[in-house]
mmCIF file of C-alpha atoms and ligand atoms in Angstrom:
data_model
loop_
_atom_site.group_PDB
_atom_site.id
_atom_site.type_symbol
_atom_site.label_atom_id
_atom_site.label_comp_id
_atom_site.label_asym_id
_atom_site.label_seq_id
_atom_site.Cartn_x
_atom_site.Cartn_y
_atom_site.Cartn_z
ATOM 1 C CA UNK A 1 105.236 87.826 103.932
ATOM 2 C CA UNK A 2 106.609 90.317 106.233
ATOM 3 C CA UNK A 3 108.235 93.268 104.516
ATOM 4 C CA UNK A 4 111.224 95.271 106.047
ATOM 5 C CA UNK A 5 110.931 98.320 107.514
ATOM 6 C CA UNK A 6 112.370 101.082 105.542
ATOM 7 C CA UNK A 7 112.634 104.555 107.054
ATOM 8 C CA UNK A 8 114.818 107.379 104.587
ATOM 9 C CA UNK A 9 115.530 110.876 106.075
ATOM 10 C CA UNK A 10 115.349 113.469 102.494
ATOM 11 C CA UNK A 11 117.614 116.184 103.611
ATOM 12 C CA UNK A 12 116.578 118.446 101.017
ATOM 13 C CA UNK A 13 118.713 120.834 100.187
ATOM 14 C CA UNK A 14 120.318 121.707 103.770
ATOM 15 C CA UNK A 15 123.662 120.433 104.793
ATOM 16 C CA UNK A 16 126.923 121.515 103.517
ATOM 17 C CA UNK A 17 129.195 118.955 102.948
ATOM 18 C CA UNK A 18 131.161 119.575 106.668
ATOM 19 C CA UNK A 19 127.443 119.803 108.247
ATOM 20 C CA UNK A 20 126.291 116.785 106.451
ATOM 21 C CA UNK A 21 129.583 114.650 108.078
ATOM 22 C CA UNK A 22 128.968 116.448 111.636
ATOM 23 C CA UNK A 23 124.975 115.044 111.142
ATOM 24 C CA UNK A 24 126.449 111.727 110.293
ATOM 25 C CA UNK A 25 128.470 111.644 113.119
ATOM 26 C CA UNK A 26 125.532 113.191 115.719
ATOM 27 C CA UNK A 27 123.134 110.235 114.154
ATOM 28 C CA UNK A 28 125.842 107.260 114.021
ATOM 29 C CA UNK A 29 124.808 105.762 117.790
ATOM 30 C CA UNK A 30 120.910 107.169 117.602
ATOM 31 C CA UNK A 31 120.318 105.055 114.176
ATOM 32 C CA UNK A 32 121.556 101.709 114.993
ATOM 33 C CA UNK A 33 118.698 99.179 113.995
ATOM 34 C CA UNK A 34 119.800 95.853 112.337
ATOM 35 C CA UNK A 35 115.951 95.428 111.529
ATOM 36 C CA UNK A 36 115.160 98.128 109.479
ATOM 37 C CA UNK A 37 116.826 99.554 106.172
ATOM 38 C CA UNK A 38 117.860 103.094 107.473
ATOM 39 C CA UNK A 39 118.629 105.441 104.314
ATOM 40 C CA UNK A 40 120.330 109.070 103.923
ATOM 41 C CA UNK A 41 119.156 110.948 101.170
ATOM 42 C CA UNK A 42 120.910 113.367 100.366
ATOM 43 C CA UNK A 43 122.427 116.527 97.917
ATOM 44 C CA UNK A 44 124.287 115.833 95.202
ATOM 45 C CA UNK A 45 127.314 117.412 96.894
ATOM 46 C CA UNK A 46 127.205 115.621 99.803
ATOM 47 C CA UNK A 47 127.243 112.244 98.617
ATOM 48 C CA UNK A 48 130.581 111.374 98.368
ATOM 49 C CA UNK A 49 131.656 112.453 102.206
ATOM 50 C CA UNK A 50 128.163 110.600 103.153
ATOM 51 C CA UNK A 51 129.372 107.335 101.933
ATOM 52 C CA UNK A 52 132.667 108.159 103.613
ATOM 53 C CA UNK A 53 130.820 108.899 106.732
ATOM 54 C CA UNK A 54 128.329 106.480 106.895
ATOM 55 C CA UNK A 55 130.904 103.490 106.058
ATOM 56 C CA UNK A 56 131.015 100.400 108.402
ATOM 57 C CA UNK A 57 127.942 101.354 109.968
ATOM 58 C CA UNK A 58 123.723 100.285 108.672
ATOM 59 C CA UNK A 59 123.205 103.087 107.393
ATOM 60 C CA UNK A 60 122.593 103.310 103.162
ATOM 61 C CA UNK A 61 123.174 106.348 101.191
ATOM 62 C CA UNK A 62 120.159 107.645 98.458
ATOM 63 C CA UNK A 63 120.476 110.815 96.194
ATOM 64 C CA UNK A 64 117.456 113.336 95.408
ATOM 65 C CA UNK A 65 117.338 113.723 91.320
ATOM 66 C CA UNK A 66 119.390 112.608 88.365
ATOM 67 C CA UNK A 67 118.844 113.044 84.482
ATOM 68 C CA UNK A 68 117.669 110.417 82.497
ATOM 69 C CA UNK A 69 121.238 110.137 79.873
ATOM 70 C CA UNK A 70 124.401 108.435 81.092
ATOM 71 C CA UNK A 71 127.005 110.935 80.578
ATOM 72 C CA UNK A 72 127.014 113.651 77.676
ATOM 73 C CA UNK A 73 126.400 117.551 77.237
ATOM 74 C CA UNK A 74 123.903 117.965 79.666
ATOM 75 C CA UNK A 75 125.239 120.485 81.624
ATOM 76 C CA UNK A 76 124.706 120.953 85.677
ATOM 77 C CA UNK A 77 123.135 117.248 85.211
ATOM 78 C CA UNK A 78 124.161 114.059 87.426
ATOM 79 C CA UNK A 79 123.687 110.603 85.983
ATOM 80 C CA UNK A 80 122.150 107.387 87.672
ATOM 81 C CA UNK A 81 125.832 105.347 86.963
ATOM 82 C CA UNK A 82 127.516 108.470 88.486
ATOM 83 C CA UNK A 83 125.882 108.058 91.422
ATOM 84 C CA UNK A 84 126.226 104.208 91.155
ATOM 85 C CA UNK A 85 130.022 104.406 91.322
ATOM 86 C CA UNK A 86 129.484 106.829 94.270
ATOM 87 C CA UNK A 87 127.817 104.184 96.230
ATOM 88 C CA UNK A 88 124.239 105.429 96.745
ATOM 89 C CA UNK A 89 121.156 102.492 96.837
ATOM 90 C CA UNK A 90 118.159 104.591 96.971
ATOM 91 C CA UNK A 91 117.228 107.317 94.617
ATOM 92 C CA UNK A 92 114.186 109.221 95.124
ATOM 93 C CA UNK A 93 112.007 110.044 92.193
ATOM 94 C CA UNK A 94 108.869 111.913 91.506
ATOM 95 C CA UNK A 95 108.895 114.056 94.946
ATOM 96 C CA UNK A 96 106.285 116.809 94.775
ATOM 97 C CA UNK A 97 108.924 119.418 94.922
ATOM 98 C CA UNK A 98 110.349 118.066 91.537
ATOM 99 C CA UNK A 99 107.222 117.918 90.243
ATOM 100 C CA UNK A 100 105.929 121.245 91.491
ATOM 101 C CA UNK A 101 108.667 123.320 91.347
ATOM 102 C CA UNK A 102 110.887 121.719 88.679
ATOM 103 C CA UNK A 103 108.098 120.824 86.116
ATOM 104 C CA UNK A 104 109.011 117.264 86.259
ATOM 105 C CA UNK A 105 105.762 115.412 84.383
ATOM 106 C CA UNK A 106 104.802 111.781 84.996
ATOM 107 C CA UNK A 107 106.371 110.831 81.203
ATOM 108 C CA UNK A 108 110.152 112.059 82.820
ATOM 109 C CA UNK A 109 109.180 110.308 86.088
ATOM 110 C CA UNK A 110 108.508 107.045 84.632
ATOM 111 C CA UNK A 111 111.742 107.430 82.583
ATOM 112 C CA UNK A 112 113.991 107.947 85.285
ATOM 113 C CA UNK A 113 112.347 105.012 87.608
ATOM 114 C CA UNK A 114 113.647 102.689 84.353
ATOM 115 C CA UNK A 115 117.075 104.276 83.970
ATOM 116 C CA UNK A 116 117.197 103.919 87.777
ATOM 117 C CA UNK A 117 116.770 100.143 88.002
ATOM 118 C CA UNK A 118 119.201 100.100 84.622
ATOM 119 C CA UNK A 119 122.020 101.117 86.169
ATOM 120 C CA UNK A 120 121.026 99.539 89.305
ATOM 121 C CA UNK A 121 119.383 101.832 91.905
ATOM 122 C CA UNK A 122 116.264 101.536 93.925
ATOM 123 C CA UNK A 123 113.846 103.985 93.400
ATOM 124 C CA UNK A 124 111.520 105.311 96.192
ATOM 125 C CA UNK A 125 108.940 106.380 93.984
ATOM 126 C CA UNK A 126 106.916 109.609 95.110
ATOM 127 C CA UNK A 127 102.987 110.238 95.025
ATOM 128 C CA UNK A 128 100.621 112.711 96.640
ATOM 129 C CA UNK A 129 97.849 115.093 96.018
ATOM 130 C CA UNK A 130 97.392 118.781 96.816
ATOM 131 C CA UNK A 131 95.010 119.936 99.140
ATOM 132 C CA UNK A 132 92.513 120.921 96.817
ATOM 133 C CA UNK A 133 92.172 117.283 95.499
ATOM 134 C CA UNK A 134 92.295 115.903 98.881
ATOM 135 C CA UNK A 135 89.487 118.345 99.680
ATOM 136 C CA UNK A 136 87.573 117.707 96.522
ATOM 137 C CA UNK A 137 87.692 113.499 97.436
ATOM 138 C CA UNK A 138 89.405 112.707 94.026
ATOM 139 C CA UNK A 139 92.835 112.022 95.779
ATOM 140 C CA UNK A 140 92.396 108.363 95.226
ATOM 141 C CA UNK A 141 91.779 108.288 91.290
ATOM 142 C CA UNK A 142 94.919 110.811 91.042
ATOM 143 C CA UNK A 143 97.140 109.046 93.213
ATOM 144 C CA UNK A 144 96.617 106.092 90.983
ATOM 145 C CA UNK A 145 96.902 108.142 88.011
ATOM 146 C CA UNK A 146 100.211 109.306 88.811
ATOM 147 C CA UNK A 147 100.894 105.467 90.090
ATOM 148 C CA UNK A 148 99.998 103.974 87.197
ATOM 149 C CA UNK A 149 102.009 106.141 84.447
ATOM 150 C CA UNK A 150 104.937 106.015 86.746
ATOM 151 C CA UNK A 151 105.681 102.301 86.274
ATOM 152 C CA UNK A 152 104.659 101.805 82.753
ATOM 153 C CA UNK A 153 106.762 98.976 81.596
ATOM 154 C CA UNK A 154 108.451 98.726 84.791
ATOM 155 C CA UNK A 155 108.425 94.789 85.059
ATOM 156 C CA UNK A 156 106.978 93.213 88.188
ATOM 157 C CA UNK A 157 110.465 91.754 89.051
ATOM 158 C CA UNK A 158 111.524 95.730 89.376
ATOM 159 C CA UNK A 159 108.520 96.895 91.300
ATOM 160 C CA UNK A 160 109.369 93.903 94.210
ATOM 161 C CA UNK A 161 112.581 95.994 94.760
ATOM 162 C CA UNK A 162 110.425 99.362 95.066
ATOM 163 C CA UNK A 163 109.341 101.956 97.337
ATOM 164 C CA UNK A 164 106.303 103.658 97.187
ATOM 165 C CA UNK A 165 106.335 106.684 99.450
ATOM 166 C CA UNK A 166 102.857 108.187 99.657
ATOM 167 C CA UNK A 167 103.655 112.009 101.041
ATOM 168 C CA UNK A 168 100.090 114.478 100.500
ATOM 169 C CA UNK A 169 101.578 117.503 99.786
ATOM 170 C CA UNK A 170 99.402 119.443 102.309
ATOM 171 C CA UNK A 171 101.105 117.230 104.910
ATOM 172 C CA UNK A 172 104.645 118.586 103.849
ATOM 173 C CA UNK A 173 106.523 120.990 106.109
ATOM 174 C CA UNK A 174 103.048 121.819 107.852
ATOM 175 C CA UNK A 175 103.082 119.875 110.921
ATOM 176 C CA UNK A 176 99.929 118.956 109.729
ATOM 177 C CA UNK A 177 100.114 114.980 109.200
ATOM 178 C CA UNK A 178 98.095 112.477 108.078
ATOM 179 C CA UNK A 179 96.136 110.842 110.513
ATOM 180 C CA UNK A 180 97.538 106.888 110.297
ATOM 181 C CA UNK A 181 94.099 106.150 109.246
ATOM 182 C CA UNK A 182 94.186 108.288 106.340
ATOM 183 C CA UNK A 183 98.182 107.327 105.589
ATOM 184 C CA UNK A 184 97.103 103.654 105.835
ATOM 185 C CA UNK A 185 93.853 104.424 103.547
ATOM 186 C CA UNK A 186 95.807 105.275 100.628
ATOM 187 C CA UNK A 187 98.658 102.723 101.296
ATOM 188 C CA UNK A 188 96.313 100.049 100.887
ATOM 189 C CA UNK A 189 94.683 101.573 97.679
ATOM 190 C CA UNK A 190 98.374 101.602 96.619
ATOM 191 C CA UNK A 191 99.145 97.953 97.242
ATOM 192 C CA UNK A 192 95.369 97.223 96.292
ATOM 193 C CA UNK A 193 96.234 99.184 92.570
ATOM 194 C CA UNK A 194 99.754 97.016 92.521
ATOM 195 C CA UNK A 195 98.513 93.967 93.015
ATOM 196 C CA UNK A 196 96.016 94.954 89.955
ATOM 197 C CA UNK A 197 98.641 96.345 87.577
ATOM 198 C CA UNK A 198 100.617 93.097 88.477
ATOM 199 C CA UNK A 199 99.631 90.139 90.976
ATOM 200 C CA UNK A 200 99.505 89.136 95.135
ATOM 201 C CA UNK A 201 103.136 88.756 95.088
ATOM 202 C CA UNK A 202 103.770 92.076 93.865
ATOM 203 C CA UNK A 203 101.873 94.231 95.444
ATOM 204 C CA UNK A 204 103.028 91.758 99.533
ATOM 205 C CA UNK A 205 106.518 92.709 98.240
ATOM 206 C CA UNK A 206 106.626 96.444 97.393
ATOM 207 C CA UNK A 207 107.520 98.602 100.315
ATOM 208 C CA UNK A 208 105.066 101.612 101.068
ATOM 209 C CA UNK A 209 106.035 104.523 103.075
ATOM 210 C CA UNK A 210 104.564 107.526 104.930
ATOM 211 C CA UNK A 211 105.684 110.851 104.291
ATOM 212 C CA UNK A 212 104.504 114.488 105.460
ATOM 213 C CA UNK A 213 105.869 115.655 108.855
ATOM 214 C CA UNK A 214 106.516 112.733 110.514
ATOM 215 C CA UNK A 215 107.987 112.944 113.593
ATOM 216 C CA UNK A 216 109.491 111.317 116.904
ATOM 217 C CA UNK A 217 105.663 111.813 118.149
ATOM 218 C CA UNK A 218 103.549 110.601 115.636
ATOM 219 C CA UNK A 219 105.964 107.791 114.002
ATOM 220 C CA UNK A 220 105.139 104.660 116.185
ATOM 221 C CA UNK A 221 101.168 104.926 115.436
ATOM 222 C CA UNK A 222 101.791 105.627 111.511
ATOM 223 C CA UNK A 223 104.148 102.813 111.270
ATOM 224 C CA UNK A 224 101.607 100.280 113.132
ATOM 225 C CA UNK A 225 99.213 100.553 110.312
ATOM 226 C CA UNK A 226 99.826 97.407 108.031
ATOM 227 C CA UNK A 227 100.420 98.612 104.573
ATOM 228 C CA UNK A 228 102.768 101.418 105.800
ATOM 229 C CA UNK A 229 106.235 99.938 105.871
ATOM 230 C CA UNK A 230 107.927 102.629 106.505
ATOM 231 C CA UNK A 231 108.697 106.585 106.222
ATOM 232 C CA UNK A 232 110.408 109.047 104.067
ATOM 233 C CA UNK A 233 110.953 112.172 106.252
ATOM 234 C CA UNK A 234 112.174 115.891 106.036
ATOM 235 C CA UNK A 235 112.582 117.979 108.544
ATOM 236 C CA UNK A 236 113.195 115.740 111.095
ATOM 237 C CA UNK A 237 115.510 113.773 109.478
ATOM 238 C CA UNK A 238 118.162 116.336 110.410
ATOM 239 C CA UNK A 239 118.426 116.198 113.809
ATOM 240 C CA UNK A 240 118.307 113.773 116.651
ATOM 241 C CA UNK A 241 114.522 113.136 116.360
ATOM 242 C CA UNK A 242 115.385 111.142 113.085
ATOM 243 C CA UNK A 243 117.306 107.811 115.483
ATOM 244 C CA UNK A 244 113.972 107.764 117.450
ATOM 245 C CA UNK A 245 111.850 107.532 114.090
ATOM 246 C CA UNK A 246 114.295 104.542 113.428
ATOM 247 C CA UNK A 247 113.229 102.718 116.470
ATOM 248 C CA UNK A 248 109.857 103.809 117.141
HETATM 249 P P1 13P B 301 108.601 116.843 106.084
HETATM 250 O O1 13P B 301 108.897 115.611 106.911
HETATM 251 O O2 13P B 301 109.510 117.980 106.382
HETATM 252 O O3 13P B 301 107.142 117.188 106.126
HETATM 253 O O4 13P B 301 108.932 116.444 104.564
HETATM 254 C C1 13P B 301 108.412 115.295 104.036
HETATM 255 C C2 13P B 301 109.012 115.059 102.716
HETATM 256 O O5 13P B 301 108.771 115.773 101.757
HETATM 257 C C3 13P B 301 109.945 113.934 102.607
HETATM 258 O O6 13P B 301 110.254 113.678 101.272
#
């Protein structure tokens, strides 16, 4: 089975809502790809004029957190159906930021990749160790870890219509990057620990990406390796480097 290519720029939390149409615009021509699934991810804010931007042409629109209720007093919160109605596809969930920063624990995680297929999003599901782990050669037993709590009674059905994107934190906003061998190391174990926690269908159909500085330089070799289907990228998601990552 060949998978489609899936590469997602996460914006973070840069662009105002008049930058984020002016990057839509500078992108439009530099993104065209009928073969691969080309995603903006982007803030909360700047989701509506995204979708507004962004209509007509390939491009899909993801957001970068929601809370796990529908609607109700949950103040500063967004909701999965919210963003629905907005149009966004992808959602990403689990991102090391979330996790390190916001205290998000794999319990919430797991959560929000169910309410996210119940209201009818994809999730690209985030997982990566720290340095230290990566140093200490346990990076494998904790990416698993984190894998395996993350889709408890997520139904194999669901996890066809995932992404896995594998980003080592050490890799993030370092320049440093995996080596592809490394990225397509742990990709495999991924697939490898799907098709265990499900079957051979499952784990050919779920989409595994790349992330942790990826750039217009290093993209082609990553995204040669054959369990990486793909990338989820930062920093250079925001400028022209991003349309070259498309077609690399
Ligand atoms: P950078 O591409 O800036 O390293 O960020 C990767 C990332 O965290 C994407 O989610």
């Amino acid at each position: 089975m060949s998978r489609r290519r899936i590469i997602a720029g996460n914006w973070k939390m840069n662009k105002t809502p008049s930058e984020a149409v002016a990057l839509c615009a500078e992108l439009k021509d530099l993104v065209k790809n009928d073969a691969v699934d080309v995603v903006y991810c982007v803030p909360a804010i700047d989701i509506v004029p995204v979708v507004d931007a962004v209509k007509g042409t390939n491009v899909l629109v993801g957001a970068e957190n929601f809370y796990i209720e529908d609607k109700g007093a949950f103040t500063g919160e967004i909701s999965a159906p919210m963003l629905k109605d907005a149009g966004v596809t992808y959602i990403i969930i689990g991102h090391s930021e979330r996790r390190d920063i916001f205290g998000e624990n794999d319990i919430l995680i797991n959560a929000k990749v169910k309410k996210a297929f119940a209201a009818g999003l994809k999730p690209i599901l985030c997982c990566g160790e720290s340095l230290a782990l990566r140093k200490a050669g346990t990076y494998a037993d904790w990416i698993k870890r984190q894998i395996t709590w993350d889709l408890d009674g997520v139904t194999a059905d669901q996890v066809k219509d995932l992404v896995i994107a594998y980003e080592p934190i050490w890799a993030i906003g370092t320049g440093e990057t995996a080596t592809a061998d490394q990225a397509q190391e742990v990709c495999k174990m991924i697939r490898d620990l799907i098709a265990e926690l499900y079957d051979a269908p499952t784990a050919e159909a779920v989409r595994i990406q790349y992330g942790g500085s990826m750039n217009a330089g290093n993209a082609a070799e990553l995204l040669s390796k054959p369990d990486i289907d793909g990338g989820l990228i930062g920093g250079a998601s925001l400028k022209a480097d991003f349309g070259k990552i498309v077609n690399a």
